[in-house]
Each structure stands twice: as C-alpha cells, then as structure tokens.
Short mmCIF file of C-alpha atoms in Angstrom, two decimals:
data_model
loop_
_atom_site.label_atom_id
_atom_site.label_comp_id
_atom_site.label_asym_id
_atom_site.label_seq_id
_atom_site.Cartn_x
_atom_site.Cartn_y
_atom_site.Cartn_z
CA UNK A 16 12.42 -31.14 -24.65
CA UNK A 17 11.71 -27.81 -23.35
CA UNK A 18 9.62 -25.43 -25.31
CA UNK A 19 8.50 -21.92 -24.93
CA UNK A 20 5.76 -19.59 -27.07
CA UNK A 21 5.38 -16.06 -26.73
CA UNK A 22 1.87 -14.60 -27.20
CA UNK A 23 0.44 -11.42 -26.68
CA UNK A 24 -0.53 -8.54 -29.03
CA UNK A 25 1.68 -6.97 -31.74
CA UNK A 26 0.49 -3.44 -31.54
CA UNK A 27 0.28 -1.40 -28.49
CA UNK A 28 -0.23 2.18 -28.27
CA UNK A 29 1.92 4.90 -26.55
CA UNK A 30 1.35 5.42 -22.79
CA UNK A 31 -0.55 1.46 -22.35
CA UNK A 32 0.48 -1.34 -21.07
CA UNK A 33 2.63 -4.37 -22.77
CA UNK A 34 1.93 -7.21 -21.84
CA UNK A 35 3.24 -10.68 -22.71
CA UNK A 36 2.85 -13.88 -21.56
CA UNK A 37 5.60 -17.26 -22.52
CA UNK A 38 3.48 -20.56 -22.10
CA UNK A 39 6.37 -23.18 -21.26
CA UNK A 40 5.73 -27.37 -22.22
CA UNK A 41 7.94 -30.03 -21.91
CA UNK A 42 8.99 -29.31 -18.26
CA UNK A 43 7.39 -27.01 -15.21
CA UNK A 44 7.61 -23.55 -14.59
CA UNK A 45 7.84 -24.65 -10.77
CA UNK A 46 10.78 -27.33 -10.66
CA UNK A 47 13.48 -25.87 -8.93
CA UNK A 48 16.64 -24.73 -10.63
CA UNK A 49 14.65 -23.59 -13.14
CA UNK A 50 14.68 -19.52 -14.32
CA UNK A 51 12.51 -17.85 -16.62
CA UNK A 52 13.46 -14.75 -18.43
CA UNK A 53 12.21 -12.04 -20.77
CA UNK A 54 14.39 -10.18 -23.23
CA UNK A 55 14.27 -7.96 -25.94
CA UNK A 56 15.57 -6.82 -29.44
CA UNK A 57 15.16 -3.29 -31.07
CA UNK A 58 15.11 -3.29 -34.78
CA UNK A 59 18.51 -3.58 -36.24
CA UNK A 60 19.85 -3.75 -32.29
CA UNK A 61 21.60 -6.01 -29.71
CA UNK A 62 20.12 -8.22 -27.43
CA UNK A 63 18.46 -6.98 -23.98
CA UNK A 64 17.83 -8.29 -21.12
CA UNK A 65 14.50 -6.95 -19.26
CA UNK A 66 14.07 -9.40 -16.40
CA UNK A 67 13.60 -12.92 -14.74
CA UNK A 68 11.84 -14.92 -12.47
CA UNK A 69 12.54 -18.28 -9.96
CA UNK A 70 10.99 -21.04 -9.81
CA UNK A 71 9.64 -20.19 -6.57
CA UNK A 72 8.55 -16.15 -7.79
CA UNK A 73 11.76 -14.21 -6.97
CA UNK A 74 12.09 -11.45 -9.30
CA UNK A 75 15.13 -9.72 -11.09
CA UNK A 76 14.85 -6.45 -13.05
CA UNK A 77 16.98 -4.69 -15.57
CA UNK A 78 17.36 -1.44 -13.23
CA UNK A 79 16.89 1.27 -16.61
CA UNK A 80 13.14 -0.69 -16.69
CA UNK A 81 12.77 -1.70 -12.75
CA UNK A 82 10.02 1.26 -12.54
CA UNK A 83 7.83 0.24 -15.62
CA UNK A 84 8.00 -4.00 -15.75
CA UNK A 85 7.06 -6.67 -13.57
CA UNK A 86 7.52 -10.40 -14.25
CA UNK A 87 5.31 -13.04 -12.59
CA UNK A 88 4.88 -16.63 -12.52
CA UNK A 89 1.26 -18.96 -13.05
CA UNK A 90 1.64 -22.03 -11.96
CA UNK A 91 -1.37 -23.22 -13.00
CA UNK A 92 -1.06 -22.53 -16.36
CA UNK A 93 2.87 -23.81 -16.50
CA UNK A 94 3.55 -20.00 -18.19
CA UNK A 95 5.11 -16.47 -16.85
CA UNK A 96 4.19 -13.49 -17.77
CA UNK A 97 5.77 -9.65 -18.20
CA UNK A 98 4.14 -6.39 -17.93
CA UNK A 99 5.80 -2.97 -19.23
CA UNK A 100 3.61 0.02 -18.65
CA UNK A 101 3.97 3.47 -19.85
CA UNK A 102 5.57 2.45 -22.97
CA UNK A 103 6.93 4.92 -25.52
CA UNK A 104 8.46 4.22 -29.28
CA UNK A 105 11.78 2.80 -27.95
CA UNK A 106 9.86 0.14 -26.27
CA UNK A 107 9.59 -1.23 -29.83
CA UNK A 108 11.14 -4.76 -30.05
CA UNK A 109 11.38 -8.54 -30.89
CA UNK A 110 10.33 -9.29 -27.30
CA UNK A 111 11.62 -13.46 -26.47
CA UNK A 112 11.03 -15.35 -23.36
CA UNK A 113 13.88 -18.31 -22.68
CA UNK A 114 14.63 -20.39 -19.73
CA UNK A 115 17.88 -20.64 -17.48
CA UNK A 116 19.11 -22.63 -14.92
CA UNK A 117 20.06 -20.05 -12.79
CA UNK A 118 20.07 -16.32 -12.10
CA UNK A 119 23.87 -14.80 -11.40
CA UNK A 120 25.88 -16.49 -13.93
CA UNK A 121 23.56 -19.14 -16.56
CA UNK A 122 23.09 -19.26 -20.00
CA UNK A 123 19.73 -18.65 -21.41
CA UNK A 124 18.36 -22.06 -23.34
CA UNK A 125 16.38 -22.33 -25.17
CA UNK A 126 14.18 -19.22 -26.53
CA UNK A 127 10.96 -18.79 -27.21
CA UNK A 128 10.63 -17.76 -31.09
CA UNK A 129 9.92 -13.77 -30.40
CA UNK A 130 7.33 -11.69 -30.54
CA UNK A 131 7.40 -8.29 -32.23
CA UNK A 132 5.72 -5.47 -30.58
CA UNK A 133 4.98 -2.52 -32.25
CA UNK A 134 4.44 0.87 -30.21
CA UNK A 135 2.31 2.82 -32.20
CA UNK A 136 1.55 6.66 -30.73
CA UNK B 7 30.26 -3.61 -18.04
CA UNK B 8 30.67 -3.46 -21.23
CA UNK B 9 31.26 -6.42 -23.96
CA UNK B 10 32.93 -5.05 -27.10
CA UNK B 11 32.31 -7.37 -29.98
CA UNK B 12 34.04 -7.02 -33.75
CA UNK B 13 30.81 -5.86 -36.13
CA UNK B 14 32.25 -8.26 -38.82
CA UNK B 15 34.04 -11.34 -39.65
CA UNK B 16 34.58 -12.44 -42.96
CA UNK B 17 35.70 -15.96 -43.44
CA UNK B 18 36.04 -18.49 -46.64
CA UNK B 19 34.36 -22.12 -46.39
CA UNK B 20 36.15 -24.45 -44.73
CA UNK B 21 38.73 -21.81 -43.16
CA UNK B 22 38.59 -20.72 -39.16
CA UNK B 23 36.37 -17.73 -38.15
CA UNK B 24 37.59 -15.93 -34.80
CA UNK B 25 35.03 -13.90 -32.93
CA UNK B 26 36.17 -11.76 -29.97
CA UNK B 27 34.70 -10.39 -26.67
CA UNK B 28 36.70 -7.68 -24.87
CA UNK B 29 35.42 -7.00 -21.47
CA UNK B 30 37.57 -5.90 -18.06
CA UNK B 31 38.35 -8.70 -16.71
CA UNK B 32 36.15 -11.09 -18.67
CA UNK B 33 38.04 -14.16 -17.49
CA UNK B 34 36.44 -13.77 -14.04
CA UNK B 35 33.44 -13.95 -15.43
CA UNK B 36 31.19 -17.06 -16.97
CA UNK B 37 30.73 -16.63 -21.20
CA UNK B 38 28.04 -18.00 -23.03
CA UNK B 39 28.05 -17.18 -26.74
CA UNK B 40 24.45 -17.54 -29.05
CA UNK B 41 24.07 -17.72 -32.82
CA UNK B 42 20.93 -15.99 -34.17
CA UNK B 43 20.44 -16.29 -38.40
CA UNK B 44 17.86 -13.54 -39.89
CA UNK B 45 14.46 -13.75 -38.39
CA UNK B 46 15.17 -16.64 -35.83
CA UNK B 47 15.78 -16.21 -31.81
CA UNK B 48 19.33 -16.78 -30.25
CA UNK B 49 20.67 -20.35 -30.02
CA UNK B 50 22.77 -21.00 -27.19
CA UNK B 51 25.92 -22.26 -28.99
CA UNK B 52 29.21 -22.38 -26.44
CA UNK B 53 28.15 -21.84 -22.64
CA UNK B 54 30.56 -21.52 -19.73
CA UNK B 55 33.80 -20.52 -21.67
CA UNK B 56 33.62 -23.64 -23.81
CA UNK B 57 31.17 -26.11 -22.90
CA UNK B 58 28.56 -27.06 -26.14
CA UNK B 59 25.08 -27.93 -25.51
CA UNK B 60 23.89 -31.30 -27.07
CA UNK B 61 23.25 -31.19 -30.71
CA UNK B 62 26.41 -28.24 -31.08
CA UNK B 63 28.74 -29.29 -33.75
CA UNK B 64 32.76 -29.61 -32.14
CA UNK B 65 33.55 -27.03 -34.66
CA UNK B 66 32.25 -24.25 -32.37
CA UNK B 67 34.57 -24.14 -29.32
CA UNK B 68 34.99 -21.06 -26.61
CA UNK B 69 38.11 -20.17 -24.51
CA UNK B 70 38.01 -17.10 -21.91
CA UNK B 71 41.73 -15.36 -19.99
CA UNK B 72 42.51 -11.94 -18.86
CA UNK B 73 40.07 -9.13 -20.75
CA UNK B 74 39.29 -11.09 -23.89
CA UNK B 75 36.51 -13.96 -24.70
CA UNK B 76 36.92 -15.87 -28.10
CA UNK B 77 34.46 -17.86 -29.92
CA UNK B 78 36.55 -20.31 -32.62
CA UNK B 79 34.27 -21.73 -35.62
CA UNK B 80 36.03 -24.04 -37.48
CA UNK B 81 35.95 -25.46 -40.86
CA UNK B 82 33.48 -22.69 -41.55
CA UNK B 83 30.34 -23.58 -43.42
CA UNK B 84 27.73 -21.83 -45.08
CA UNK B 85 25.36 -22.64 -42.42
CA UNK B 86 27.24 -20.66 -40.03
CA UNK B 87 26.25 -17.04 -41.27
CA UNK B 88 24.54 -15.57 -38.80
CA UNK B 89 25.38 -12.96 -36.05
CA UNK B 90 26.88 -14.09 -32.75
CA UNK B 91 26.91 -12.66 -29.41
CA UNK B 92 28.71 -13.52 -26.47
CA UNK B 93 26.91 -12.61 -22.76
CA UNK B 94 28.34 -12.54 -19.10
CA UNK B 95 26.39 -11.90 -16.08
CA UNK B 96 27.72 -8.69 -13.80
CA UNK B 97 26.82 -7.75 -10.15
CA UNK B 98 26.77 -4.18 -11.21
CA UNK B 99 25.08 -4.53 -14.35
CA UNK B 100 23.40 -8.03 -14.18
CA UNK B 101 22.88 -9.78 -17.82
CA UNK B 102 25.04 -7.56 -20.31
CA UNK B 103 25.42 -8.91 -23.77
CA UNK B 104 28.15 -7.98 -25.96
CA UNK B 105 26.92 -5.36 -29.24
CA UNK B 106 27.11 -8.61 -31.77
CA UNK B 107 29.34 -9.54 -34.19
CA UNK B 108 28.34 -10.78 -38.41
CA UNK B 109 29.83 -13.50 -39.30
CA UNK B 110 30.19 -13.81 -43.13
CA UNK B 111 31.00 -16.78 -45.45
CA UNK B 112 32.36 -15.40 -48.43
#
C-alpha cells in the first residue's frame, strides 16, 4: 500500500526558501507510470496544484509559480522533493505531496497527510 | 478553466446528496472528485467520471455530459460531512480544481 510523509519545517521567513521533501514507502519513486505531485491549501481555501514530477524526472509547473518552484526526484532515498523561493505571506499553506499515475488527465491517490507552512515576515 | 462548485449542500440521513461541477465543456474532460473532513488531506473518492477506488462505498457514484459534472452520495450518512471537490486536468490551465463544495448532514 502506497504511503507518502511530508517533512520539512513549519515556519519560514519572508524572502527564503521553502522547501519540502515527501518520502514515499510501499512502492518506488522510479517505477514507471508512476507521478509525483505537490499541492497546496491556503487557510480556509481550495485546493492547488503547484507541480509534478515522472518517474524518470520530467517536470510540470503550475505557470503563476513556474519562476519560484522546482520539483525533483532522489532515487536513492525513494522521496521527491519541492523548492519555492522568494516566498511572501500568500505562500502560506497546508502544503501535501500525493502520487498519480499519470500527468495530463489522472487522479491524485493517495496524499501525503499535509504539512502546514507558515510564512512569517 | 474554471470548475464552479455549489458552497453547500444540505442533506438529511439516509436521503441523496447531489454535488455539481459546472465547467465548459466538462464532459470532454476526465473528473475525479475527493472528500477531505476537517484537518485530514483529500481522499480520492469517484475518479474518471464514475469509477471508485477500492475500499469506496457504491453509495458514492459520478456521471459527467455536456458542461456539468455530478457527484451522487446516496443514503447519506453522518460520516459523509466533509467538503468535496471535483478536479479535471486542462491543456491551458493544467490541474484546475473546482472552489469546493460542504456537504452537510442535518
């Protein structure tokens, strides 16, 4: 059974750099048909999605956050990772990692639990 | 693209709660729809129009034609307060969910 876990820290300060990482068990990060995505929810908001990754590292970006994110995959450590730099107030969110079987049209299943992420200034 | 959800459905035990998602065209398109209770992350209930995932109860089924999506929960328990939200993948727009709907059991 597929699982994922967010981890990363809860604070972050105006201007920095997010960063997050999803540690995946219960299957690889590297088996094809498998996608990895990030998305987010504001306080009180709608789901977002922010961006996602192949199996073999090709990248997707929500194009209002293509300049400031990055996704990436580690192999090695079965896990993927996002980066968000220059972050401001409205970057504040429930961030959750999840897993699809593919990019143009899939559902994403399952989730990771969330993370909150608090921009502080 | 936008998905235009109802912000609330009220619905008594055991009755049938109806959950739309207006989008142009949506029946074109692929619609997954995800429950998510207070404090917990989405859970992929109806994917592809109306397919369940193992584990979903029959009472949650999914139909998709012309510019409206529809989520159907029937025999409506308590357990099923929570809000939904339907998603659809774009070329223009990529992932776009739609702005949630609250299901209550009165």
């Amino acid at each position: 059974q597929l699982q994922l876990q967010e981890s990363g820290p809860g604070l972050v300060k105006s201007s920095e750099t997010l960063s997050l990482t999803c540690n995946v068990s219960g299957g690889s990060v590297s088996s094809s048909t498998n996608y990895w995505g990030w998305l987010r929810q504001s306080p009180g908001e709608g789901l977002e999605w922010i961006a996602s990754v192949s199996y073999s590292g090709t990248t997707y970006y929500t194009m209002s956050l293509k300049s400031r994110v990055s996704i990436s995959l580690d192999t090695s450590k079965n896990q993927f990772s996002l980066r968000l730099t220059s972050v401001t107030a409205a970057d504040t969110a429930v961030y959750y990692c999840a897993h699809s079987s593919g990019y143009y049209a899939d559902s994403f299943d399952p989730w990771g639990q969330g993370t909150l992420v608090t921009v502080s200034s | 693209y936008v998905l235009t959800q109802p912000p609330s459905v009220s619905v008594a035990p055991g009755q049938t709660a109806t959950i739309t998602c207006g989008g142009n065209n949506i029946g074109s398109k692929s619609v997954h729809w995800y429950q998510q209770k207070p404090g917990q992350a989405p859970v992929l209930v109806v994917y592809d129009d109306r397919d369940r995932p193992s584990g979903i109860p029959e009472r949650f089924s999914g139909s998709n034609s012309g510019d409206t999506a529809t989520l159907t929960i029937s025999r409506v328990e308590a357990g099923d307060e929570a809000d939904y939200y339907c998603h659809v993948w774009d070329s223009s727009s990529d992932h776009v969910f739609g702005t949630g709907t609250k299901v209550s059991v009165l």
